[in-house]
mmCIF file of C-alpha atoms in Angstrom:
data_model
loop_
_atom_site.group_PDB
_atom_site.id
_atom_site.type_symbol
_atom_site.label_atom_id
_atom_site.label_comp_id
_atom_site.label_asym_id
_atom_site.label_seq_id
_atom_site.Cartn_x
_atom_site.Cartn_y
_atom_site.Cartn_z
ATOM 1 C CA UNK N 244 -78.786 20.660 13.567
ATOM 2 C CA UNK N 245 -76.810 18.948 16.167
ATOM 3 C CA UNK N 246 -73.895 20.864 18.247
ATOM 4 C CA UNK N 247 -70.345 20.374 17.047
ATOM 5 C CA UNK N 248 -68.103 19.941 19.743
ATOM 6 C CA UNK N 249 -64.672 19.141 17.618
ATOM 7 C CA UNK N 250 -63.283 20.012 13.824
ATOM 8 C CA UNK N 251 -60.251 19.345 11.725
ATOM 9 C CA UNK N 252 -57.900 21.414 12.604
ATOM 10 C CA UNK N 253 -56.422 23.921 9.621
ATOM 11 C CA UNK N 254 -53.115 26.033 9.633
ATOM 12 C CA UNK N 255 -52.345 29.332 7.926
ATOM 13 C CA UNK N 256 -49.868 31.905 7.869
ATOM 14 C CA UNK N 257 -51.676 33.981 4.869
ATOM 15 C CA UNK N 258 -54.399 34.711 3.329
ATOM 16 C CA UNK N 259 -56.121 31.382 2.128
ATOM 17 C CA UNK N 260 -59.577 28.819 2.430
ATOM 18 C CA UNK N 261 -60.089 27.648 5.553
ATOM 19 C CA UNK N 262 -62.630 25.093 4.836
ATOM 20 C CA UNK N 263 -63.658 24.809 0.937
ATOM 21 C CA UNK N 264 -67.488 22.898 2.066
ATOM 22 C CA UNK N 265 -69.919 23.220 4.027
ATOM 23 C CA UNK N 266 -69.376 22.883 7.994
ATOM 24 C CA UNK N 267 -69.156 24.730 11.052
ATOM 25 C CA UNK N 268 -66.293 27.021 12.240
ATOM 26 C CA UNK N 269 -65.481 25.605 16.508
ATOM 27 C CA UNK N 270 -62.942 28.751 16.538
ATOM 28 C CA UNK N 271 -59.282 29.391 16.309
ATOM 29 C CA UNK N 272 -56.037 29.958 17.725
ATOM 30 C CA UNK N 273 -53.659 32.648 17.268
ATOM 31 C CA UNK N 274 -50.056 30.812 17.243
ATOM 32 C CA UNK N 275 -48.691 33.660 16.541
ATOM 33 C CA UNK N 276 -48.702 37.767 15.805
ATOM 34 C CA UNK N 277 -47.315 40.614 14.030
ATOM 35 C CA UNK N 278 -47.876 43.967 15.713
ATOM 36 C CA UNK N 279 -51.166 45.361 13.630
ATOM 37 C CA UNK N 280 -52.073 42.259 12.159
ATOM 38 C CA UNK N 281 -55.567 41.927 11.209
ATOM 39 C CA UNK N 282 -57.921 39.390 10.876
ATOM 40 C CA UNK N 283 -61.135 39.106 8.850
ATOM 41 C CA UNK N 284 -63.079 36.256 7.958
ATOM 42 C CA UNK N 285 -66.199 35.294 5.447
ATOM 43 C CA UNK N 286 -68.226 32.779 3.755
ATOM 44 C CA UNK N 287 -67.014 31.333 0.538
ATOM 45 C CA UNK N 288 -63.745 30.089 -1.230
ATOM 46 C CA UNK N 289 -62.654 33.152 -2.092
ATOM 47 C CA UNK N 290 -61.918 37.301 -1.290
ATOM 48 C CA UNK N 291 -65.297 38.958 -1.513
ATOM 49 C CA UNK N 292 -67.944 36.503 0.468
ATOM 50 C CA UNK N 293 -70.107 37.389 3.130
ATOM 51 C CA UNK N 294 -68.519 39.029 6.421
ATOM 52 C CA UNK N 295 -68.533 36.848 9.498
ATOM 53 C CA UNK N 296 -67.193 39.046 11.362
ATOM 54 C CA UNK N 297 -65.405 42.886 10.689
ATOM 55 C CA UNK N 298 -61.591 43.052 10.803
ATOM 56 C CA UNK N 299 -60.062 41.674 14.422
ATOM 57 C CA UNK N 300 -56.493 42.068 16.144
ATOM 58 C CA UNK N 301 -57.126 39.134 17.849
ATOM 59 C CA UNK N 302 -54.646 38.089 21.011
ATOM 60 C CA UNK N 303 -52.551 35.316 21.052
ATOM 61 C CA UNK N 304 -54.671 32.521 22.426
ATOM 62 C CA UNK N 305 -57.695 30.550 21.831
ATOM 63 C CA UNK N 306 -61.197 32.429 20.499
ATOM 64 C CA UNK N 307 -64.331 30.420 20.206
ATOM 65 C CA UNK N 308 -66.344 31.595 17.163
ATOM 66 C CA UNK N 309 -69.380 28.896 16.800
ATOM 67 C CA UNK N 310 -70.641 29.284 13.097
ATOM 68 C CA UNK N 311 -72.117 27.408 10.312
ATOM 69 C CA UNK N 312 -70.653 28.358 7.269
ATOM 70 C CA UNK N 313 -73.072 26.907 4.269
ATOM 71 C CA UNK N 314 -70.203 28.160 1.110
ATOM 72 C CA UNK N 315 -66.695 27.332 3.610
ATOM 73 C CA UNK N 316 -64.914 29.705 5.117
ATOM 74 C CA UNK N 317 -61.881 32.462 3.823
ATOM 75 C CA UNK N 318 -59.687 34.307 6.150
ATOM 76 C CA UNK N 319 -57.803 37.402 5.208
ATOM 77 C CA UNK N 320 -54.838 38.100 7.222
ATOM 78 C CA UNK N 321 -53.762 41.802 6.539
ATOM 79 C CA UNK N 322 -50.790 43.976 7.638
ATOM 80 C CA UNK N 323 -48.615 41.707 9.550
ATOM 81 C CA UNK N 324 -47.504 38.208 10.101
ATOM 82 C CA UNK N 325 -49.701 35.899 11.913
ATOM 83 C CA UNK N 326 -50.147 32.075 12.531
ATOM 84 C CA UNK N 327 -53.381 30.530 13.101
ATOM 85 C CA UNK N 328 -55.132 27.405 13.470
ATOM 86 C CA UNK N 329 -59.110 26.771 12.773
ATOM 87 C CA UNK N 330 -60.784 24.037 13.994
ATOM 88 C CA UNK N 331 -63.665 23.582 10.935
ATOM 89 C CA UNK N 332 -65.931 20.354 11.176
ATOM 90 C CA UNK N 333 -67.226 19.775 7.249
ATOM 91 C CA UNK N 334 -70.717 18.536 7.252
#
């Protein structure tokens, strides 16, 4: 499997898909933050995939998170407001 240096980039401010195919997560970057949001992401279209990683309060800023995810990728944002964009390169 070759390296993937680059991916579309995606924007949410809830709950939702990130990327509905196969592909790689590059990482993300936390526009914004509500105080206690959470963060947790898995594989699939939907709640209930496979964990990717365990719930986050992730910083404002950018976090590189290099995984292929074979079923997409979900991201639950719980508690509080936050706004993030994930680069995700389908393939």
């Amino acid at each position: 499997m070759q390296a993937v240096e680059s991916g579309t980039p995606v924007n949410i401010a809830a709950t939702a898909v990130v990327g509905k195919v196969a592909g790689t997560l590059i990482g993300f970057y936390i526009n914004s933050v509500g105080l206690g949001a959470t963060l947790v992401l898995s594989h699939g279209t939907a709640a209930g995939g496979t964990a990717i990683t365990g719930t986050v309060t992730p910083l404002i800023g950018w976090h590189e998170l290099k995984v292929y995810c074979p079923t997409g990728v979900y991201a639950t944002i719980a508690v509080a407001a936050m706004n993030v964009t994930f680069f995700y390169a389908a393939g």
